[in-house]
Coordinates of C-alpha atoms in Angstrom, one line a residue:
M1 CA -7.3 34.2 -43.9
T2 CA -7.7 32.1 -40.7
K3 CA -10.2 33.0 -38.0
P4 CA -8.6 34.0 -34.8
R5 CA -9.2 31.2 -32.1
K6 CA -11.2 31.9 -28.9
G7 CA -9.9 30.6 -25.7
A8 CA -6.4 29.1 -25.7
Q9 CA -3.7 31.6 -26.4
S10 CA -1.0 29.0 -27.1
P11 CA -1.1 25.9 -29.7
P12 CA -2.2 22.7 -28.3
A13 CA 0.3 20.8 -26.3
A14 CA 0.6 18.1 -29.0
R15 CA 2.4 20.5 -31.2
H16 CA 5.4 20.8 -28.6
P17 CA 8.1 18.6 -28.5
R18 CA 8.2 16.0 -25.8
K19 CA 10.1 16.4 -22.8
K20 CA 11.3 13.9 -20.2
P21 CA 12.1 15.6 -16.7
T22 CA 13.6 13.1 -14.2
M23 CA 11.7 11.9 -11.3
Q24 CA 14.1 14.0 -9.0
A25 CA 13.2 17.2 -11.0
I26 CA 9.5 16.1 -10.5
L27 CA 10.1 15.6 -6.7
A28 CA 11.9 18.7 -6.3
E29 CA 8.6 20.5 -7.0
R30 CA 7.0 18.9 -4.1
G31 CA 5.9 22.2 -2.3
I32 CA 3.7 23.1 -5.4
V33 CA 1.9 19.8 -4.8
R34 CA 1.6 20.1 -1.2
A35 CA 0.2 23.5 -1.4
T36 CA -2.2 22.5 -4.0
L37 CA -3.3 19.5 -1.8
R38 CA -3.8 21.9 1.3
G39 CA -7.5 21.1 1.5
V40 CA -7.2 17.4 1.6
P41 CA -7.4 16.1 5.3
A42 CA -3.7 15.4 6.8
R43 CA -4.7 11.6 7.1
D44 CA -4.9 11.3 3.4
R45 CA -2.5 14.0 2.2
D46 CA 0.4 11.9 1.8
D47 CA -1.5 9.0 -0.3
V48 CA -3.0 11.8 -2.6
E49 CA 0.5 13.3 -3.1
A50 CA 1.9 9.9 -3.9
E51 CA -0.9 9.6 -6.5
V52 CA 0.1 12.8 -8.1
F53 CA 3.7 11.9 -8.3
L54 CA 2.6 8.5 -10.0
A55 CA 0.3 10.1 -12.4
A56 CA 3.0 12.7 -13.3
W57 CA 5.7 9.9 -13.9
R58 CA 3.3 7.9 -15.9
S59 CA 2.6 10.9 -18.2
V60 CA 6.2 11.6 -18.7
R61 CA 6.6 8.0 -19.6
R62 CA 4.0 8.1 -22.0
G63 CA 5.1 11.2 -23.7
K64 CA 2.2 13.4 -22.6
Y65 CA 4.6 16.1 -21.0
R66 CA 4.9 18.7 -23.6
P67 CA 5.7 22.0 -22.3
D68 CA 5.7 25.3 -24.3
P69 CA 9.2 25.8 -25.2
K70 CA 8.8 29.7 -24.5
Q71 CA 8.1 29.0 -21.1
K72 CA 10.9 28.6 -18.6
P73 CA 11.2 24.8 -17.9
R74 CA 10.7 25.0 -14.1
D75 CA 7.8 27.2 -14.4
A76 CA 6.3 24.8 -16.9
L77 CA 6.8 21.9 -14.9
R78 CA 5.2 23.5 -11.6
V79 CA 2.0 24.6 -13.7
W80 CA 1.7 21.1 -15.1
L81 CA 2.1 19.7 -11.7
H82 CA -0.2 21.8 -10.0
G83 CA -2.9 20.7 -12.6
I84 CA -2.2 17.1 -12.0
A85 CA -2.4 17.9 -8.1
W86 CA -5.7 19.6 -8.7
R87 CA -7.2 16.8 -10.6
Q88 CA -6.1 14.2 -8.3
A89 CA -7.6 16.2 -5.3
A90 CA -10.8 16.5 -7.2
K91 CA -10.7 12.7 -7.8
Y92 CA -10.2 12.2 -3.9
F93 CA -13.1 14.5 -3.1
D94 CA -15.3 12.8 -5.6
S95 CA -14.6 9.2 -4.3
A96 CA -17.3 7.3 -2.2
Y97 CA -14.8 6.8 0.4
V98 CA -14.6 10.3 1.4
R99 CA -18.3 11.0 0.8
R100 CA -19.3 8.3 3.1
V101 CA -16.7 7.6 5.7
V102 CA -17.4 8.2 9.3
L103 CA -14.3 8.3 11.5
D104 CA -14.3 7.0 15.0
T105 CA -11.5 6.4 17.5
Q106 CA -13.2 3.5 18.9
P107 CA -15.1 1.6 16.2
I108 CA -15.5 -1.6 18.0
G109 CA -17.3 0.3 20.9
R110 CA -19.9 1.2 18.3
L111 CA -20.8 -2.4 17.6
R112 CA -24.1 -3.8 19.1
G113 CA -23.0 -7.3 19.0
I114 CA -20.0 -9.5 18.6
V115 CA -19.1 -9.6 14.9
G116 CA -16.7 -12.1 13.5
V117 CA -14.1 -13.9 15.8
S118 CA -14.5 -13.2 19.4
L119 CA -11.9 -11.1 21.3
D120 CA -10.9 -14.3 23.2
A121 CA -10.2 -16.1 20.0
Q122 CA -8.1 -13.0 18.6
V123 CA -5.9 -13.2 22.2
E124 CA -5.5 -16.9 21.6
A125 CA -4.4 -16.6 18.0
R126 CA -1.9 -13.9 19.0
D127 CA -0.4 -16.0 21.8
L128 CA -0.2 -18.9 19.4
L129 CA 1.6 -16.8 16.9
R130 CA 4.0 -15.4 19.5
A131 CA 4.8 -19.2 20.5
I132 CA 5.3 -20.2 16.8
G133 CA 7.7 -17.1 16.5
R134 CA 9.8 -18.5 19.5
L135 CA 10.4 -21.9 17.9
K136 CA 13.2 -23.2 15.7
P137 CA 12.8 -22.3 12.1
E138 CA 12.4 -26.1 11.2
H139 CA 9.7 -26.4 13.6
Q140 CA 7.9 -23.2 12.3
A141 CA 8.1 -24.5 8.7
I142 CA 6.6 -27.8 9.4
L143 CA 3.8 -26.3 11.6
L144 CA 2.9 -23.8 9.1
A145 CA 3.0 -26.4 6.2
V146 CA 0.1 -28.0 8.1
D147 CA -2.2 -25.2 7.1
S148 CA -1.0 -24.9 3.4
P149 CA -3.2 -26.6 0.6
E150 CA -0.6 -29.4 -0.2
S151 CA -0.7 -32.7 1.7
M152 CA 2.0 -33.7 4.2
V153 CA 3.0 -36.3 1.6
E154 CA 3.5 -33.7 -1.0
Y155 CA 5.3 -31.4 1.4
A156 CA 7.8 -34.3 2.3
R157 CA 8.3 -35.1 -1.4
R158 CA 9.0 -31.7 -2.1
R159 CA 11.8 -31.4 0.5
G160 CA 13.1 -34.8 -0.5
M161 CA 12.2 -36.7 2.7
N162 CA 10.2 -39.7 3.8
P163 CA 6.4 -38.9 4.7
N164 CA 7.0 -40.6 7.8
S165 CA 9.8 -38.6 8.8
A166 CA 7.6 -35.4 8.0
A167 CA 4.9 -36.8 10.3
T168 CA 7.5 -37.5 13.2
R169 CA 9.0 -34.0 12.7
L170 CA 5.4 -32.4 12.8
K171 CA 4.7 -34.3 16.2
I172 CA 8.0 -33.0 17.7
A173 CA 7.1 -29.5 16.5
R174 CA 3.6 -29.8 17.9
E175 CA 5.1 -30.8 21.3
A176 CA 7.7 -27.9 21.3
L177 CA 4.8 -25.6 20.6
F178 CA 2.8 -27.1 23.4
L179 CA 5.7 -26.7 25.8
S180 CA 6.5 -22.9 24.5
L181 CA 2.8 -22.0 25.1
R182 CA 2.6 -23.7 28.5
R183 CA 5.9 -21.9 29.6
W184 CA 4.8 -18.6 28.3
R185 CA 1.4 -18.7 30.0
R186 CA 2.9 -19.6 33.3
C187 CA 5.3 -16.7 33.1
R188 CA 2.6 -14.1 32.4

């Protein structure tokens, strides 16, 4: 005679057959996931919700979804998703990001000194990127190739052109960039 088990009333999930609900069926139960994640701050709720659905889909693909055949399929899916959402919320609240984050609407205003690139350099870089964006695509390509790790000779060979032609095109592109910057700054 077997001794009655304490705790779980149904047999372990591994004894139930595998089921493979579709992603649409999983996403249709978004309400239960959102309700479970209600305590997560709104700024991070969508990210945690995405993690829940990813974890659920990975579990389905690995064959870990084994609902009790006696339960209604939708009820079993909802209970299972609630458990995944609950665990993902616990992971979220245990993460160092949540425990240590300090949100501020003006983080740069809290800095005591200039850190990293100066604001003037950032403005110059934005102006330069806008000017490059207004150039012809072939001029953009050669200007951006200067910053790549390959040399101009390698760049020219890869495109089947003479290295001297590449140097001439680079010079023309730089002149066009200079004119574009000068015109744009005059119009401001």
